[in-house]
Coordinates of C-alpha atoms in Angstrom, one line a residue:
M1 CA 58.4 54.0 91.6
F2 CA 59.2 57.7 92.3
Y3 CA 55.6 58.2 94.4
L4 CA 55.8 54.8 95.7
S5 CA 59.3 55.4 97.3
A6 CA 58.5 58.9 98.6
V7 CA 55.2 57.6 100.1
T8 CA 56.9 54.5 101.6
V9 CA 59.6 57.0 103.6
L10 CA 56.4 58.9 104.8
W11 CA 54.7 56.3 105.9
A12 CA 57.5 54.7 107.9
F13 CA 57.2 57.2 110.5
S14 CA 53.2 56.3 111.0
F15 CA 53.4 52.8 112.5
S16 CA 55.6 54.0 115.7
L17 CA 53.8 57.2 115.9
I18 CA 50.4 55.4 116.3
G19 CA 52.1 52.8 118.5
V20 CA 53.6 54.9 120.8
Y21 CA 51.9 57.9 121.3
L22 CA 47.8 56.8 120.6
A23 CA 47.5 53.1 120.9
G24 CA 45.8 52.4 124.2
Q25 CA 45.6 56.2 125.1
V26 CA 43.2 58.0 122.5
D27 CA 40.2 56.1 121.1
A28 CA 41.3 54.1 118.4
W29 CA 37.4 55.1 116.2
F30 CA 38.2 58.6 116.8
S31 CA 41.6 58.5 115.5
V32 CA 40.5 56.8 112.4
L33 CA 37.9 59.6 112.3
M34 CA 40.0 62.5 112.7
R35 CA 42.4 61.2 110.4
V36 CA 40.3 60.3 107.7
A37 CA 38.5 64.1 108.2
L38 CA 41.5 65.6 108.1
A39 CA 42.7 64.1 104.8
S40 CA 39.3 65.2 103.3
V41 CA 40.1 68.6 104.2
V42 CA 43.1 68.4 102.0
F43 CA 41.7 67.7 98.8
L44 CA 38.0 69.2 99.1
P45 CA 39.1 72.1 97.5
F46 CA 39.8 70.5 94.4
L47 CA 36.6 68.5 94.1
K48 CA 34.9 68.8 90.8
F49 CA 31.3 68.1 91.0
K50 CA 30.5 68.8 87.4
G51 CA 31.2 66.7 84.6
V52 CA 31.6 63.9 86.7
E53 CA 30.2 60.8 85.9
K54 CA 28.1 59.4 89.1
S55 CA 29.6 56.1 88.5
L56 CA 32.9 57.2 88.8
I57 CA 31.9 58.8 92.2
A58 CA 30.3 56.0 93.5
K59 CA 33.5 53.9 92.7
L60 CA 35.8 56.1 94.3
M61 CA 34.0 56.2 97.0
V62 CA 33.8 52.3 97.5
V63 CA 37.7 52.2 96.9
G64 CA 38.4 55.0 99.8
G65 CA 35.8 53.0 102.0
F66 CA 37.9 50.1 101.7
Q67 CA 41.2 51.3 101.4
L68 CA 40.9 54.0 103.8
G69 CA 37.9 53.4 105.7
L70 CA 37.8 50.0 106.9
M71 CA 41.3 49.4 106.7
Y72 CA 41.9 51.7 109.4
C73 CA 39.2 50.7 111.4
F74 CA 40.9 47.2 111.5
Y75 CA 44.6 48.7 111.7
Y76 CA 44.2 50.5 115.0
Q77 CA 42.6 48.0 116.4
S78 CA 45.8 46.0 116.0
F79 CA 48.0 48.2 117.7
L80 CA 45.5 47.5 120.9
L81 CA 46.6 43.7 120.6
L82 CA 50.2 43.9 118.9
S83 CA 53.5 45.5 119.3
V84 CA 54.6 47.7 116.5
P85 CA 57.1 45.0 115.2
E86 CA 54.4 42.5 115.4
V87 CA 51.8 44.9 113.2
L88 CA 54.6 45.6 111.0
L89 CA 55.4 41.8 110.1
F90 CA 51.8 40.8 109.9
T91 CA 51.5 43.2 106.8
V92 CA 53.8 41.0 104.9
F93 CA 50.8 39.1 103.4
T94 CA 49.5 42.3 101.6
P95 CA 51.5 41.7 98.5
I96 CA 49.7 38.3 97.9
Y97 CA 46.3 39.9 98.4
V98 CA 47.3 42.7 95.7
T99 CA 48.7 40.3 93.2
L100 CA 45.6 37.6 93.2
I101 CA 43.1 40.4 93.8
Y102 CA 44.6 42.2 90.4
D103 CA 44.5 39.2 88.4
L104 CA 40.9 38.6 89.7
L105 CA 39.7 41.6 88.2
K106 CA 41.8 41.0 85.2
G107 CA 40.5 37.7 84.6
R108 CA 43.5 36.1 84.3
F109 CA 46.5 34.5 86.9
S110 CA 50.0 35.7 86.5
P111 CA 52.3 33.2 88.1
W112 CA 55.4 35.3 87.6
Y113 CA 53.9 38.2 89.9
L114 CA 53.3 35.5 92.6
V115 CA 57.4 34.9 92.0
T116 CA 58.0 38.5 92.8
A117 CA 55.3 39.0 96.1
A118 CA 56.8 35.4 97.7
I119 CA 60.5 36.6 97.2
A120 CA 59.2 39.6 99.2
V121 CA 57.3 38.1 102.0
A122 CA 60.3 35.9 102.2
G123 CA 62.2 39.2 102.8
A124 CA 60.2 40.7 105.1
A125 CA 59.2 37.6 107.4
F126 CA 62.5 37.0 107.6
I127 CA 63.3 40.5 109.7
K128 CA 61.4 40.0 112.5
F129 CA 59.9 36.5 113.2
A130 CA 59.9 35.9 116.9
G131 CA 57.8 35.0 119.6
V132 CA 54.4 36.6 120.3
N133 CA 52.4 37.7 122.6
E134 CA 49.1 35.5 124.1
H135 CA 46.8 37.9 121.4
F136 CA 48.7 36.4 118.3
L137 CA 46.1 35.2 117.0
L138 CA 43.2 37.8 117.1
G139 CA 46.0 40.3 116.3
F140 CA 47.2 38.2 113.1
M141 CA 43.6 38.4 111.8
V142 CA 42.7 41.9 112.6
V143 CA 46.0 42.7 110.5
Q144 CA 44.8 40.5 107.8
G145 CA 41.6 42.4 107.6
A146 CA 43.6 45.7 107.4
N147 CA 46.1 43.9 104.7
L148 CA 43.0 42.8 102.8
C149 CA 40.9 46.4 102.8
F150 CA 44.3 47.9 101.7
A151 CA 44.9 45.5 98.8
I152 CA 41.3 45.7 97.5
G153 CA 41.2 49.6 97.7
Q154 CA 44.5 50.1 95.8
V155 CA 44.2 47.4 93.2
G156 CA 40.1 48.7 92.7
Y157 CA 41.9 52.1 92.3
K158 CA 44.5 51.0 89.6
Y159 CA 41.9 49.2 87.7
L160 CA 39.4 51.8 87.5
M161 CA 42.0 54.5 86.3
E162 CA 43.2 51.7 83.9
K163 CA 39.6 51.1 82.8
Q164 CA 37.6 54.4 83.0
Q165 CA 37.8 57.5 80.8
V166 CA 38.9 60.1 83.6
A167 CA 39.1 63.5 81.3
L168 CA 40.1 65.2 84.6
P169 CA 43.5 65.6 86.4
Q170 CA 43.3 62.9 89.6
H171 CA 43.6 65.1 91.9
T172 CA 40.1 67.0 91.0
V173 CA 38.2 63.4 91.6
F174 CA 40.1 62.0 94.3
G175 CA 38.1 63.8 97.2
Y176 CA 35.5 61.3 96.6
F177 CA 37.7 58.5 97.7
Y178 CA 38.3 60.3 101.1
L179 CA 34.3 61.1 101.3
G180 CA 33.9 57.3 101.0
A181 CA 36.5 56.5 103.7
L182 CA 34.6 59.3 105.8
A183 CA 31.5 57.3 105.5
V184 CA 32.8 54.6 107.2
A185 CA 34.7 56.4 109.9
L186 CA 31.6 58.1 110.8
I187 CA 29.7 55.0 110.9
A188 CA 32.3 53.5 112.9
F189 CA 32.6 56.3 115.5
A190 CA 29.0 56.2 115.7
L191 CA 28.5 53.0 116.8
M192 CA 31.9 52.0 118.7
G193 CA 33.5 55.3 119.6
N194 CA 34.2 56.3 123.4
S195 CA 33.9 60.0 123.6
E196 CA 35.6 60.3 126.8
K197 CA 38.9 59.0 125.3
L198 CA 39.6 61.9 123.2
P199 CA 43.2 63.3 123.0
S200 CA 44.3 65.1 125.9
T201 CA 47.8 66.6 124.8
A202 CA 49.3 68.6 122.4
T203 CA 51.1 66.3 121.4
Q204 CA 48.5 63.5 120.7
W205 CA 46.7 66.1 118.8
G206 CA 49.7 66.9 116.9
V207 CA 50.0 63.6 116.0
L208 CA 46.6 63.0 114.8
T209 CA 47.1 66.3 112.6
Y210 CA 50.4 64.8 111.2
L211 CA 48.6 61.7 110.2
G212 CA 46.0 63.3 108.8
L213 CA 46.9 66.1 106.8
I214 CA 50.3 64.8 105.8
A215 CA 50.7 60.9 106.0
S216 CA 46.9 60.2 104.6
G217 CA 45.9 63.7 103.2
L218 CA 49.0 63.7 100.8
G219 CA 50.4 60.0 101.1
Y220 CA 47.4 58.0 99.7
F221 CA 46.8 60.1 97.0
A222 CA 50.7 59.6 95.8
W223 CA 50.3 55.8 96.5
N224 CA 47.5 55.5 94.5
K225 CA 48.8 57.5 91.6
G226 CA 51.8 55.6 91.8
A227 CA 50.2 52.4 91.8
T228 CA 48.6 53.3 88.1
M229 CA 52.4 53.8 87.0
V230 CA 53.6 50.2 87.6
N231 CA 52.9 46.9 87.5
A232 CA 50.9 44.6 90.1
G233 CA 54.3 42.8 90.9
A234 CA 56.0 46.1 91.6
L235 CA 53.3 47.3 93.6
A236 CA 53.4 44.5 95.5
V237 CA 57.1 44.5 96.0
M238 CA 56.2 48.5 97.4
N239 CA 53.8 47.4 100.1
N240 CA 56.2 45.1 101.8
A241 CA 58.9 47.8 101.7
L242 CA 57.3 49.5 104.4
V243 CA 58.4 46.6 106.7
P244 CA 62.3 47.5 106.9
A245 CA 61.2 51.2 106.8
G246 CA 59.1 51.0 109.6
L247 CA 61.3 48.7 111.7
I248 CA 64.4 51.4 110.9
V249 CA 62.6 54.1 112.0
N250 CA 61.5 52.4 115.2
I251 CA 64.8 51.2 116.0
V252 CA 66.7 54.8 115.3
I253 CA 64.2 57.1 117.1
W254 CA 62.4 54.9 119.5
N255 CA 65.1 52.3 120.5
R256 CA 63.2 49.1 120.1
D257 CA 65.2 45.7 120.1
V258 CA 65.4 44.6 116.8
D259 CA 68.0 41.9 115.1
L260 CA 69.9 44.4 113.0
M261 CA 71.4 41.4 111.2
R262 CA 68.2 40.4 110.5
L263 CA 66.8 43.6 109.2
S264 CA 69.8 44.1 106.7
I265 CA 69.4 40.4 105.3
G266 CA 65.5 40.7 104.8
G267 CA 65.6 44.2 103.6
A268 CA 68.2 42.8 100.9
I269 CA 65.9 39.8 99.9
I270 CA 63.3 42.6 99.4
V271 CA 65.3 44.6 97.1
L272 CA 66.2 41.7 95.4
S273 CA 62.4 40.8 94.7
L274 CA 62.0 44.2 93.1
W275 CA 65.3 43.5 91.0
V276 CA 63.7 40.5 89.7
N277 CA 60.3 42.6 89.0
E278 CA 61.9 45.2 86.9
T279 CA 64.5 42.7 85.1
W280 CA 62.9 39.2 84.6
V281 CA 59.0 39.3 85.4
K282 CA 58.0 42.1 83.1
K283 CA 59.4 40.2 80.5
R284 CA 57.7 37.0 80.8
V285 CA 54.4 38.9 81.4
A286 CA 54.7 40.7 78.3
N287 CA 56.0 38.0 76.1
A288 CA 52.9 35.9 77.4
A289 CA 50.5 38.6 76.7

């Protein structure tokens, strides 16, 4: 849980940084390419080429292509349609995708994990449920595309590490994850990018550099490593912990108008879901195995 909790704090700033400094100002496809390229640079020095099975390389690239490449393509577009709080709110369905995809890969259906995920979804949804703008439906669908890709990627990595015998440390092969994402980002920018809307200020370049090297470069490795160390229920819950964390940052730094009472109650419900998972769900799943 340490890795997932640390990355949750780290990523809590990303939503507002994108919404305030990049969305509508810098070409979204370039932002995706820049962020993924910088993240790739972080792990290239550690990348091992010898002694790594080609099948593992291909699988890691596919996982990265989904979780980072395709997810960012949807994610950055959503900020053009929705406000930061709305994007945060619409991510509450990710735990359901995480649980269902993991069960699908395992060839089983674990209803106890859905209990955990459902409580977490209820808590996150309670935090901010208000009227949305005219882009509601399209924005909602775009965020769900990002959620689904993120879930496929993290569950795929967790399942891969559980099934594949990897003798090398994870950081020596994780660069392939970023290379897969980079391939997707390059194609997306080549097809849809606008070179006339590149970053024009030091702040914009600084935000992209931080998001690429720190939030993506270190964050995704730590998140996926943490995903391999917890059960599917806990992983689902931690996906929704990003919602209150992101909203708190949005309130404290950028003074957004958020109902503090709703935030507190919703956050408490999410904490409850984690407690239920750790004290009750784990035992139920273990007994059913």
